[in-house]
C-alpha cells in the first residue's frame, strides 16, 4: 500500500472579503504509513489591518503583525511544503484555498496541485444544525 501523505491546513485572515489577506498559516503533515508528523506555523505581515471580528478570532493585533515577514518571503518554501502531499484537509476549504492560491499567484507560483477535502461540506451532510468548527468539535 502506498503511503498517503495528508496535510491538515488552516489560515487566519484579516477578514472574510475576497480582498482580505492571510495573517497566519498552520499545517500538520502526516503519512498513513509513518508515525512521523511535521508541523508548520507562520505569521505574516498582511500589510492591511484586520477587521475587529477577524482579530477576535486570530488574536494577532495589527501592531504585532507589522513586525512579521511577508508571505512572499516564504512563498517558495510554503508552496513546496504544501505540494508534497496527496491531500489537503481543511474546514471550509474553498475559503482557505481562495486566499492561499491568490497569494501564491501574486508571488509567481501556480495554484496548489493537490486535491482538497472539505470537512465543512462533510459536516453539513452528516449533521443537522451548525457545521462550524466549534460545533463539530463538540459533536466529536
Tab-separated table of N, CA and C in Angstrom:
chain	number	residue	atom	x	y	z
A	1	UNK	N	0.847	-1.182	0.000
A	1	UNK	CA	0.000	0.000	0.000
A	1	UNK	C	0.891	1.243	0.000
A	2	UNK	N	0.624	2.142	-0.905
A	2	UNK	CA	1.397	3.378	-0.994
A	2	UNK	C	1.035	4.292	0.166
A	3	UNK	N	2.020	5.001	0.638
A	3	UNK	CA	1.818	5.948	1.721
A	3	UNK	C	0.956	7.108	1.238
A	4	UNK	N	-0.022	7.474	2.011
A	4	UNK	CA	-0.869	8.623	1.696
A	4	UNK	C	-0.420	9.777	2.591
A	5	UNK	N	0.081	10.822	1.977
A	5	UNK	CA	0.558	11.997	2.712
A	5	UNK	C	-0.569	13.014	2.781
A	6	UNK	N	-0.943	13.402	3.995
A	6	UNK	CA	-2.072	14.296	4.205
A	6	UNK	C	-1.588	15.532	4.956
A	7	UNK	N	-2.077	16.683	4.525
A	7	UNK	CA	-1.811	17.934	5.229
A	7	UNK	C	-3.140	18.509	5.690
A	8	UNK	N	-3.208	18.783	6.981
A	8	UNK	CA	-4.351	19.483	7.561
A	8	UNK	C	-3.938	20.953	7.606
A	9	UNK	N	-4.721	21.803	6.975
A	9	UNK	CA	-4.319	23.193	6.748
A	9	UNK	C	-5.387	24.155	7.270
A	10	UNK	N	-4.929	25.249	7.864
A	10	UNK	CA	-5.837	26.304	8.305
A	10	UNK	C	-5.157	27.644	8.116
A	11	UNK	N	-5.945	28.639	7.773
A	11	UNK	CA	-5.440	30.003	7.672
A	11	UNK	C	-6.303	30.909	8.534
A	12	UNK	N	-5.725	32.003	8.944
A	12	UNK	CA	-6.475	33.102	9.547
A	12	UNK	C	-6.209	34.309	8.672
A	13	UNK	N	-7.217	35.138	8.507
A	13	UNK	CA	-7.123	36.254	7.571
A	13	UNK	C	-7.535	37.567	8.253
A	14	UNK	N	-7.328	38.660	7.533
A	14	UNK	CA	-7.703	39.978	8.047
A	14	UNK	C	-9.212	40.196	8.004
A	15	UNK	N	-9.942	39.301	7.387
A	15	UNK	CA	-11.393	39.394	7.277
A	15	UNK	C	-11.904	38.313	6.346
A	16	UNK	N	-13.153	38.448	5.945
A	16	UNK	CA	-13.757	37.413	5.100
A	16	UNK	C	-14.037	37.887	3.676
A	17	UNK	N	-13.632	39.095	3.342
A	17	UNK	CA	-13.835	39.603	1.994
A	17	UNK	C	-12.781	39.019	1.052
A	18	UNK	N	-13.091	38.863	-0.228
A	18	UNK	CA	-12.139	38.273	-1.173
A	18	UNK	C	-10.796	38.999	-1.244
A	19	UNK	N	-10.771	40.286	-0.916
A	19	UNK	CA	-9.535	41.062	-0.993
A	19	UNK	C	-8.754	41.072	0.326
A	20	UNK	N	-9.254	40.392	1.361
A	20	UNK	CA	-8.520	40.341	2.622
A	20	UNK	C	-7.245	39.525	2.458
A	21	UNK	N	-6.402	39.526	3.474
A	21	UNK	CA	-5.066	38.921	3.382
A	21	UNK	C	-4.852	37.884	4.470
A	22	UNK	N	-3.906	36.979	4.240
A	22	UNK	CA	-3.560	35.944	5.215
A	22	UNK	C	-2.716	36.539	6.335
A	23	UNK	N	-3.100	36.233	7.575
A	23	UNK	CA	-2.342	36.627	8.755
A	23	UNK	C	-1.507	35.438	9.239
A	24	UNK	N	-2.122	34.253	9.318
A	24	UNK	CA	-1.383	33.052	9.732
A	24	UNK	C	-1.736	31.878	8.831
A	25	UNK	N	-0.796	30.959	8.742
A	25	UNK	CA	-0.990	29.692	8.044
A	25	UNK	C	-0.424	28.608	8.949
A	26	UNK	N	-1.238	27.609	9.242
A	26	UNK	CA	-0.818	26.496	10.084
A	26	UNK	C	-1.114	25.199	9.345
A	27	UNK	N	-0.195	24.243	9.466
A	27	UNK	CA	-0.383	22.970	8.772
A	27	UNK	C	0.260	21.841	9.568
A	28	UNK	N	-0.359	20.690	9.470
A	28	UNK	CA	0.176	19.460	10.046
A	28	UNK	C	0.270	18.467	8.899
A	29	UNK	N	1.461	17.901	8.692
A	29	UNK	CA	1.653	16.915	7.617
A	29	UNK	C	1.912	15.563	8.257
A	30	UNK	N	1.156	14.580	7.813
A	30	UNK	CA	1.291	13.232	8.348
A	30	UNK	C	1.187	12.227	7.207
A	31	UNK	N	1.535	11.004	7.507
A	31	UNK	CA	1.514	9.954	6.490
A	31	UNK	C	0.798	8.735	7.041
A	32	UNK	N	0.106	8.019	6.180
A	32	UNK	CA	-0.633	6.835	6.611
A	32	UNK	C	0.282	5.670	6.971
A	33	UNK	N	1.532	5.717	6.541
A	33	UNK	CA	2.442	4.605	6.837
A	33	UNK	C	3.632	5.016	7.697
A	34	UNK	N	3.557	6.188	8.291
A	34	UNK	CA	4.696	6.706	9.038
A	34	UNK	C	4.175	7.412	10.280
A	35	UNK	N	4.802	7.185	11.412
A	35	UNK	CA	4.390	7.855	12.640
A	35	UNK	C	4.915	9.278	12.720
A	36	UNK	N	5.760	9.657	11.781
A	36	UNK	CA	6.371	10.984	11.795
A	36	UNK	C	5.353	12.045	11.368
A	37	UNK	N	5.214	13.078	12.178
A	37	UNK	CA	4.315	14.185	11.877
A	37	UNK	C	5.130	15.468	11.873
A	38	UNK	N	4.845	16.321	10.890
A	38	UNK	CA	5.539	17.602	10.791
A	38	UNK	C	4.540	18.731	10.977
A	39	UNK	N	5.004	19.796	11.617
A	39	UNK	CA	4.167	20.955	11.884
A	39	UNK	C	4.764	22.185	11.221
A	40	UNK	N	3.896	23.044	10.743
A	40	UNK	CA	4.337	24.294	10.146
A	40	UNK	C	3.397	25.390	10.628
A	41	UNK	N	3.955	26.499	11.094
A	41	UNK	CA	3.137	27.633	11.514
A	41	UNK	C	3.876	28.904	11.132
A	42	UNK	N	3.198	29.798	10.448
A	42	UNK	CA	3.799	31.068	10.060
A	42	UNK	C	2.789	32.189	10.309
A	43	UNK	N	3.309	33.304	10.795
A	43	UNK	CA	2.528	34.532	10.933
A	43	UNK	C	3.134	35.548	9.979
A	44	UNK	N	2.282	36.318	9.309
A	44	UNK	CA	2.740	37.235	8.277
A	44	UNK	C	2.277	38.659	8.545
A	45	UNK	N	2.996	39.584	7.956
A	45	UNK	CA	2.546	40.971	7.882
A	45	UNK	C	1.627	41.052	6.665
A	46	UNK	N	0.325	41.201	6.879
A	46	UNK	CA	-0.584	41.245	5.736
A	46	UNK	C	-0.598	42.610	5.032
A	47	UNK	N	0.105	43.579	5.634
A	47	UNK	CA	0.101	44.950	5.106
A	47	UNK	C	-1.320	45.493	4.986
A	48	UNK	N	-2.140	45.070	5.943
A	48	UNK	CA	-3.541	45.505	5.984
A	48	UNK	C	-4.021	45.261	7.413
A	49	UNK	N	-4.788	46.185	7.941
A	49	UNK	CA	-5.351	45.999	9.280
A	49	UNK	C	-6.417	44.913	9.249
A	50	UNK	N	-6.510	44.184	10.351
A	50	UNK	CA	-7.544	43.156	10.470
A	50	UNK	C	-8.868	43.779	10.889
A	51	UNK	N	-9.930	43.237	10.357
A	51	UNK	CA	-11.269	43.611	10.792
A	51	UNK	C	-11.386	43.206	12.269
A	52	UNK	N	-12.104	43.971	13.090
A	52	UNK	CA	-12.219	43.623	14.516
A	52	UNK	C	-12.728	42.202	14.772
A	53	UNK	N	-13.656	41.716	13.954
A	53	UNK	CA	-14.141	40.339	14.124
A	53	UNK	C	-13.042	39.330	13.821
A	54	UNK	N	-12.246	39.593	12.791
A	54	UNK	CA	-11.134	38.692	12.461
A	54	UNK	C	-10.106	38.693	13.587
A	55	UNK	N	-9.818	39.863	14.141
A	55	UNK	CA	-8.878	39.944	15.262
A	55	UNK	C	-9.373	39.111	16.438
A	56	UNK	N	-10.678	39.133	16.712
A	56	UNK	CA	-11.218	38.328	17.817
A	56	UNK	C	-10.988	36.834	17.585
A	57	UNK	N	-10.958	36.427	16.322
A	57	UNK	CA	-10.728	35.010	16.003
A	57	UNK	C	-9.249	34.656	16.108
A	58	UNK	N	-8.386	35.425	15.470
A	58	UNK	CA	-6.971	35.023	15.411
A	58	UNK	C	-6.094	35.633	16.495
A	59	UNK	N	-6.480	36.775	17.056
A	59	UNK	CA	-5.749	37.344	18.179
A	59	UNK	C	-4.447	38.067	17.858
A	60	UNK	N	-4.115	38.210	16.598
A	60	UNK	CA	-2.882	38.908	16.210
A	60	UNK	C	-3.215	40.372	15.949
A	61	UNK	N	-2.730	41.274	16.820
A	61	UNK	CA	-3.049	42.690	16.618
A	61	UNK	C	-2.206	43.253	15.480
A	62	UNK	N	-2.690	44.348	14.914
A	62	UNK	CA	-2.055	44.946	13.739
A	62	UNK	C	-0.624	45.405	14.023
A	63	UNK	N	-0.363	45.890	15.209
A	63	UNK	CA	0.984	46.339	15.553
A	63	UNK	C	1.963	45.162	15.502
A	64	UNK	N	1.573	44.016	16.056
A	64	UNK	CA	2.453	42.841	16.083
A	64	UNK	C	2.686	42.287	14.680
A	65	UNK	N	1.649	42.231	13.858
A	65	UNK	CA	1.828	41.653	12.523
A	65	UNK	C	2.749	42.500	11.657
A	66	UNK	N	2.843	43.794	11.938
A	66	UNK	CA	3.726	44.654	11.140
A	66	UNK	C	5.194	44.275	11.289
A	67	UNK	N	5.530	43.498	12.305
A	67	UNK	CA	6.912	43.089	12.534
A	67	UNK	C	7.170	41.649	12.079
A	68	UNK	N	6.249	41.073	11.329
A	68	UNK	CA	6.395	39.717	10.796
A	68	UNK	C	6.883	39.790	9.353
A	69	UNK	N	7.366	38.659	8.853
A	69	UNK	CA	7.764	38.581	7.447
A	69	UNK	C	6.534	38.670	6.547
A	70	UNK	N	6.759	39.036	5.305
A	70	UNK	CA	5.701	38.988	4.298
A	70	UNK	C	5.518	37.549	3.834
A	71	UNK	N	4.332	37.203	3.370
A	71	UNK	CA	4.085	35.870	2.820
A	71	UNK	C	5.072	35.587	1.687
A	72	UNK	N	5.326	36.597	0.882
A	72	UNK	CA	6.231	36.434	-0.268
A	72	UNK	C	7.615	35.963	0.150
A	73	UNK	N	8.045	36.304	1.365
A	73	UNK	CA	9.353	35.879	1.850
A	73	UNK	C	9.440	34.370	2.029
A	74	UNK	N	8.307	33.705	2.173
A	74	UNK	CA	8.269	32.262	2.422
A	74	UNK	C	7.487	31.501	1.358
A	75	UNK	N	7.041	32.183	0.308
A	75	UNK	CA	6.137	31.577	-0.675
A	75	UNK	C	6.720	30.321	-1.316
A	76	UNK	N	7.970	30.351	-1.720
A	76	UNK	CA	8.574	29.185	-2.382
A	76	UNK	C	8.617	27.994	-1.443
A	77	UNK	N	9.076	28.215	-0.215
A	77	UNK	CA	9.142	27.143	0.792
A	77	UNK	C	7.748	26.601	1.091
A	78	UNK	N	6.772	27.487	1.279
A	78	UNK	CA	5.416	27.050	1.602
A	78	UNK	C	4.774	26.289	0.449
A	79	UNK	N	4.968	26.753	-0.763
A	79	UNK	CA	4.392	26.068	-1.917
A	79	UNK	C	4.974	24.659	-2.041
A	80	UNK	N	6.272	24.536	-1.904
A	80	UNK	CA	6.918	23.226	-1.963
A	80	UNK	C	6.388	22.320	-0.854
A	81	UNK	N	6.339	22.823	0.378
A	81	UNK	CA	5.931	22.027	1.536
A	81	UNK	C	4.490	21.550	1.386
A	82	UNK	N	3.605	22.442	0.984
A	82	UNK	CA	2.195	22.085	0.839
A	82	UNK	C	1.954	21.176	-0.366
A	83	UNK	N	2.765	21.316	-1.398
A	83	UNK	CA	2.608	20.484	-2.602
A	83	UNK	C	3.099	19.057	-2.390
A	84	UNK	N	3.875	18.829	-1.347
A	84	UNK	CA	4.399	17.491	-1.064
A	84	UNK	C	3.393	16.676	-0.262
A	85	UNK	N	2.170	16.651	-0.742
A	85	UNK	CA	1.133	15.861	-0.088
A	85	UNK	C	0.208	15.294	-1.155
A	86	UNK	N	-0.605	14.355	-0.727
A	86	UNK	CA	-1.578	13.761	-1.631
A	86	UNK	C	-2.972	14.348	-1.444
A	87	UNK	N	-3.174	14.997	-0.284
A	87	UNK	CA	-4.493	15.530	0.023
A	87	UNK	C	-4.357	16.649	1.048
A	88	UNK	N	-5.075	17.752	0.813
A	88	UNK	CA	-5.194	18.832	1.790
A	88	UNK	C	-6.554	18.702	2.457
A	89	UNK	N	-6.580	18.761	3.774
A	89	UNK	CA	-7.825	18.688	4.531
A	89	UNK	C	-8.024	20.018	5.236
A	90	UNK	N	-9.195	20.631	5.018
A	90	UNK	CA	-9.484	21.946	5.594
A	90	UNK	C	-10.952	22.031	5.980
A	91	UNK	N	-11.232	22.826	6.999
A	91	UNK	CA	-12.611	23.139	7.343
A	91	UNK	C	-12.936	24.437	6.618
A	92	UNK	N	-13.761	24.356	5.620
A	92	UNK	CA	-14.088	25.451	4.703
A	92	UNK	C	-12.945	25.633	3.701
A	93	UNK	N	-12.659	24.582	2.979
A	93	UNK	CA	-11.542	24.543	2.029
A	93	UNK	C	-11.637	25.639	0.977
A	94	UNK	N	-12.817	25.918	0.484
A	94	UNK	CA	-12.960	26.941	-0.554
A	94	UNK	C	-12.439	28.293	-0.057
A	95	UNK	N	-12.744	28.644	1.189
A	95	UNK	CA	-12.293	29.902	1.782
A	95	UNK	C	-10.771	29.938	1.865
A	96	UNK	N	-10.185	28.917	2.496
A	96	UNK	CA	-8.729	28.893	2.681
A	96	UNK	C	-7.991	28.846	1.350
A	97	UNK	N	-8.439	28.007	0.437
A	97	UNK	CA	-7.751	27.886	-0.851
A	97	UNK	C	-7.826	29.168	-1.671
A	98	UNK	N	-8.917	29.906	-1.536
A	98	UNK	CA	-9.017	31.191	-2.233
A	98	UNK	C	-7.838	32.075	-1.836
A	99	UNK	N	-7.606	32.218	-0.543
A	99	UNK	CA	-6.551	33.108	-0.059
A	99	UNK	C	-5.164	32.549	-0.355
A	100	UNK	N	-4.975	31.258	-0.129
A	100	UNK	CA	-3.663	30.645	-0.342
A	100	UNK	C	-3.274	30.704	-1.818
A	101	UNK	N	-4.156	30.286	-2.694
A	101	UNK	CA	-3.811	30.274	-4.118
A	101	UNK	C	-3.681	31.689	-4.683
A	102	UNK	N	-4.458	32.626	-4.165
A	102	UNK	CA	-4.324	34.005	-4.640
A	102	UNK	C	-2.950	34.570	-4.286
A	103	UNK	N	-2.491	34.347	-3.059
A	103	UNK	CA	-1.188	34.893	-2.666
A	103	UNK	C	-0.061	34.151	-3.386
A	104	UNK	N	-0.215	32.853	-3.627
A	104	UNK	CA	0.797	32.148	-4.432
A	104	UNK	C	0.862	32.744	-5.832
A	105	UNK	N	-0.289	33.002	-6.434
A	105	UNK	CA	-0.324	33.591	-7.778
A	105	UNK	C	0.387	34.946	-7.784
A	106	UNK	N	0.141	35.759	-6.771
A	106	UNK	CA	0.785	37.069	-6.691
A	106	UNK	C	2.295	36.945	-6.509
A	107	UNK	N	2.741	35.823	-5.949
A	107	UNK	CA	4.175	35.590	-5.748
A	107	UNK	C	4.808	34.851	-6.930
A	108	UNK	N	4.029	34.584	-7.981
A	108	UNK	CA	4.565	33.940	-9.172
A	108	UNK	C	4.520	32.426	-9.158
A	109	UNK	N	3.801	31.831	-8.204
A	109	UNK	CA	3.675	30.369	-8.139
A	109	UNK	C	2.303	29.950	-8.643
A	110	UNK	N	2.204	28.733	-9.161
A	110	UNK	CA	0.896	28.236	-9.605
A	110	UNK	C	0.023	27.866	-8.407
A	111	UNK	N	-1.263	27.633	-8.632
A	111	UNK	CA	-2.120	27.145	-7.546
A	111	UNK	C	-1.588	25.803	-7.036
A	112	UNK	N	-1.955	25.464	-5.818
A	112	UNK	CA	-1.524	24.175	-5.268
A	112	UNK	C	-2.077	23.046	-6.128
A	113	UNK	N	-1.244	22.069	-6.473
A	113	UNK	CA	-1.662	20.989	-7.357
A	113	UNK	C	-2.286	19.797	-6.617
A	114	UNK	N	-2.704	20.011	-5.396
A	114	UNK	CA	-3.158	18.930	-4.522
A	114	UNK	C	-4.672	18.998	-4.355
A	115	UNK	N	-5.377	17.866	-4.423
A	115	UNK	CA	-6.817	17.894	-4.184
A	115	UNK	C	-7.113	18.239	-2.727
A	116	UNK	N	-8.304	18.795	-2.511
A	116	UNK	CA	-8.703	19.214	-1.168
A	116	UNK	C	-9.952	18.463	-0.728
A	117	UNK	N	-10.009	18.202	0.563
A	117	UNK	CA	-11.180	17.606	1.202
A	117	UNK	C	-11.695	18.623	2.204
A	118	UNK	N	-12.976	18.957	2.119
A	118	UNK	CA	-13.564	19.978	2.973
A	118	UNK	C	-14.387	19.331	4.084
A	119	UNK	N	-13.915	19.476	5.316
A	119	UNK	CA	-14.646	18.909	6.455
A	119	UNK	C	-15.947	19.666	6.720
A	120	UNK	N	-16.018	20.939	6.328
A	120	UNK	CA	-17.252	21.703	6.498
A	120	UNK	C	-18.364	21.116	5.631
A	121	UNK	N	-18.067	20.828	4.372
A	121	UNK	CA	-19.075	20.230	3.488
A	121	UNK	C	-19.518	18.872	4.008
A	122	UNK	N	-18.563	18.083	4.488
A	122	UNK	CA	-18.905	16.769	5.034
A	122	UNK	C	-19.790	16.906	6.261
A	123	UNK	N	-19.460	17.855	7.137
A	123	UNK	CA	-20.261	18.059	8.350
A	123	UNK	C	-21.689	18.474	8.009
A	124	UNK	N	-21.849	19.288	6.988
A	124	UNK	CA	-23.191	19.728	6.587
A	124	UNK	C	-24.050	18.566	6.107
A	125	UNK	N	-23.434	17.568	5.482
A	125	UNK	CA	-24.201	16.404	5.035
A	125	UNK	C	-24.415	15.405	6.168
A	126	UNK	N	-23.580	15.453	7.172
A	126	UNK	CA	-23.593	14.477	8.255
A	126	UNK	C	-24.523	14.864	9.402
A	127	UNK	N	-24.507	16.148	9.774
A	127	UNK	CA	-25.213	16.587	10.977
A	127	UNK	C	-26.158	17.742	10.682
A	128	UNK	N	-27.305	17.775	11.381
A	128	UNK	CA	-28.183	18.947	11.270
A	128	UNK	C	-27.604	20.091	12.105
A	129	UNK	N	-28.041	21.297	11.797
A	129	UNK	CA	-27.603	22.439	12.598
A	129	UNK	C	-26.256	22.968	12.145
A	130	UNK	N	-25.580	23.608	13.069
A	130	UNK	CA	-24.320	24.275	12.759
A	130	UNK	C	-23.244	23.283	12.322
A	131	UNK	N	-22.511	23.688	11.298
A	131	UNK	CA	-21.370	22.892	10.834
A	131	UNK	C	-20.063	23.626	11.106
A	132	UNK	N	-20.134	24.659	11.952
A	132	UNK	CA	-18.928	25.390	12.320
A	132	UNK	C	-17.938	24.481	13.029
A	133	UNK	N	-16.706	24.871	13.027
A	133	UNK	CA	-15.648	24.039	13.603
A	133	UNK	C	-15.882	23.749	15.085
A	134	UNK	N	-16.297	24.743	15.860
A	134	UNK	CA	-16.564	24.515	17.289
A	134	UNK	C	-17.698	23.514	17.482
A	135	UNK	N	-18.752	23.639	16.679
A	135	UNK	CA	-19.891	22.706	16.790
A	135	UNK	C	-19.454	21.291	16.414
A	136	UNK	N	-18.623	21.170	15.392
A	136	UNK	CA	-18.133	19.846	15.001
A	136	UNK	C	-17.263	19.235	16.095
A	137	UNK	N	-16.401	20.047	16.678
A	137	UNK	CA	-15.549	19.549	17.750
A	137	UNK	C	-16.372	19.074	18.928
A	138	UNK	N	-17.429	19.793	19.272
A	138	UNK	CA	-18.304	19.356	20.389
A	138	UNK	C	-18.958	18.013	20.054
A	139	UNK	N	-19.362	17.832	18.806
A	139	UNK	CA	-20.003	16.561	18.428
A	139	UNK	C	-19.011	15.389	18.499
A	140	UNK	N	-17.788	15.648	18.162
A	140	UNK	CA	-16.785	14.582	18.152
A	140	UNK	C	-16.248	14.333	19.541
